[in-house]
Amino acid sequence: MAVQYPDAIATHSAHQVLCIDADGLIRRRDYSVEISANSPAAHYSSDFLTVDGIVLPTKRVVYGRDVTGHRVEEPVLVSIDLDNVKVS
């Protein structure tokens, strides 16, 4: 699903492509990082956790993409693991 964010929303890129699973969770988002010479990125979210009714990904990994749009395994550009998540 392609989305176009309005200028009022701060994001890596105004144009993104979201890959949504059967449960309605965003598993991958493809975009070009505007502040980094429009570098193509594939941003994966996984290990979802429900906290106080809010579903959150606890693992996020960002890879580069090649000219065909496929992720490039190395180097990993960003890796975030969350634990002990609380909502207040």
Short mmCIF file of C-alpha atoms in Angstrom, two decimals:
data_model
loop_
_atom_site.label_atom_id
_atom_site.label_comp_id
_atom_site.label_asym_id
_atom_site.label_seq_id
_atom_site.Cartn_x
_atom_site.Cartn_y
_atom_site.Cartn_z
CA MET A 1 0.00 0.00 0.00
CA ALA A 2 1.52 3.31 -1.05
CA VAL A 3 1.00 6.29 1.27
CA GLN A 4 1.76 9.98 0.91
CA TYR A 5 2.21 11.82 4.21
CA PRO A 6 1.34 15.53 4.37
CA ASP A 7 4.12 18.06 5.00
CA ALA A 8 2.80 18.60 8.54
CA ILE A 9 3.91 15.08 9.56
CA ALA A 10 7.64 14.65 10.20
CA THR A 11 8.85 11.38 8.67
CA HIS A 12 11.83 9.87 6.86
CA SER A 13 10.08 10.30 3.54
CA ALA A 14 6.71 11.69 2.50
CA HIS A 15 6.18 8.76 0.10
CA GLN A 16 6.30 5.26 1.61
CA VAL A 17 5.16 1.78 0.68
CA LEU A 18 3.71 -0.26 3.54
CA CYS A 19 3.51 -4.06 3.65
CA ILE A 20 0.65 -5.01 5.97
CA ASP A 21 -0.02 -8.57 7.14
CA ALA A 22 -3.39 -10.36 7.54
CA ASP A 23 -3.66 -9.03 11.11
CA GLY A 24 -3.34 -5.41 9.93
CA LEU A 25 0.20 -4.98 11.28
CA ILE A 26 2.84 -3.07 9.33
CA ARG A 27 5.63 -5.62 8.78
CA ARG A 28 7.75 -3.63 6.31
CA ARG A 29 7.90 -0.09 5.06
CA ASP A 30 9.99 1.01 2.10
CA TYR A 31 11.08 4.59 1.74
CA SER A 32 13.96 6.81 0.69
CA VAL A 33 15.72 8.60 3.54
CA GLU A 34 15.43 12.21 2.41
CA ILE A 35 18.07 13.53 4.86
CA SER A 36 20.56 10.94 3.60
CA ALA A 37 20.68 11.62 -0.15
CA ASN A 38 17.39 9.69 -0.61
CA SER A 39 19.04 6.40 0.36
CA PRO A 40 16.55 3.57 -0.20
CA ALA A 41 15.56 1.73 3.00
CA ALA A 42 13.58 -1.38 3.93
CA HIS A 43 12.31 -1.03 7.51
CA TYR A 44 11.07 -4.25 9.16
CA SER A 45 8.97 -4.49 12.33
CA SER A 46 8.43 -7.72 14.28
CA ASP A 47 7.98 -9.34 17.68
CA PHE A 48 4.74 -7.49 18.36
CA LEU A 49 3.62 -7.06 21.95
CA THR A 50 0.26 -5.87 23.24
CA VAL A 51 0.58 -3.44 26.17
CA ASP A 52 -2.61 -2.00 27.65
CA GLY A 53 -4.42 -2.75 24.38
CA ILE A 54 -1.78 -1.08 22.18
CA VAL A 55 0.09 -3.34 19.74
CA LEU A 56 3.77 -2.38 19.43
CA PRO A 57 6.68 -3.90 17.51
CA THR A 58 9.54 -4.65 19.91
CA LYS A 59 12.07 -5.34 17.15
CA ARG A 60 12.83 -3.00 14.27
CA VAL A 61 15.58 -3.45 11.69
CA VAL A 62 16.42 -1.19 8.76
CA TYR A 63 18.38 -2.38 5.73
CA GLY A 64 19.37 -0.68 2.52
CA ARG A 65 17.63 -1.65 -0.73
CA ASP A 66 19.19 -2.48 -4.07
CA VAL A 67 18.06 -1.10 -7.44
CA THR A 68 15.39 -3.83 -7.73
CA GLY A 69 13.92 -2.93 -4.32
CA HIS A 70 15.23 -5.99 -2.50
CA ARG A 71 16.82 -5.56 0.90
CA VAL A 72 20.59 -5.62 1.20
CA GLU A 73 21.49 -7.80 4.21
CA GLU A 74 24.73 -6.03 5.14
CA PRO A 75 25.29 -3.65 6.69
CA VAL A 76 22.29 -3.38 8.99
CA LEU A 77 21.59 0.36 9.09
CA VAL A 78 19.47 0.49 12.27
CA SER A 79 18.55 -2.18 14.81
CA ILE A 80 16.23 -1.48 17.74
CA ASP A 81 15.10 -4.00 20.36
CA LEU A 82 12.65 -2.93 23.05
CA ASP A 83 12.03 -4.69 26.34
CA ASN A 84 10.22 -3.87 29.57
CA VAL A 85 7.67 -1.79 27.62
CA LYS A 86 5.18 0.25 29.66
CA VAL A 87 2.40 2.58 28.57
CA SER A 88 1.50 5.47 30.84
#
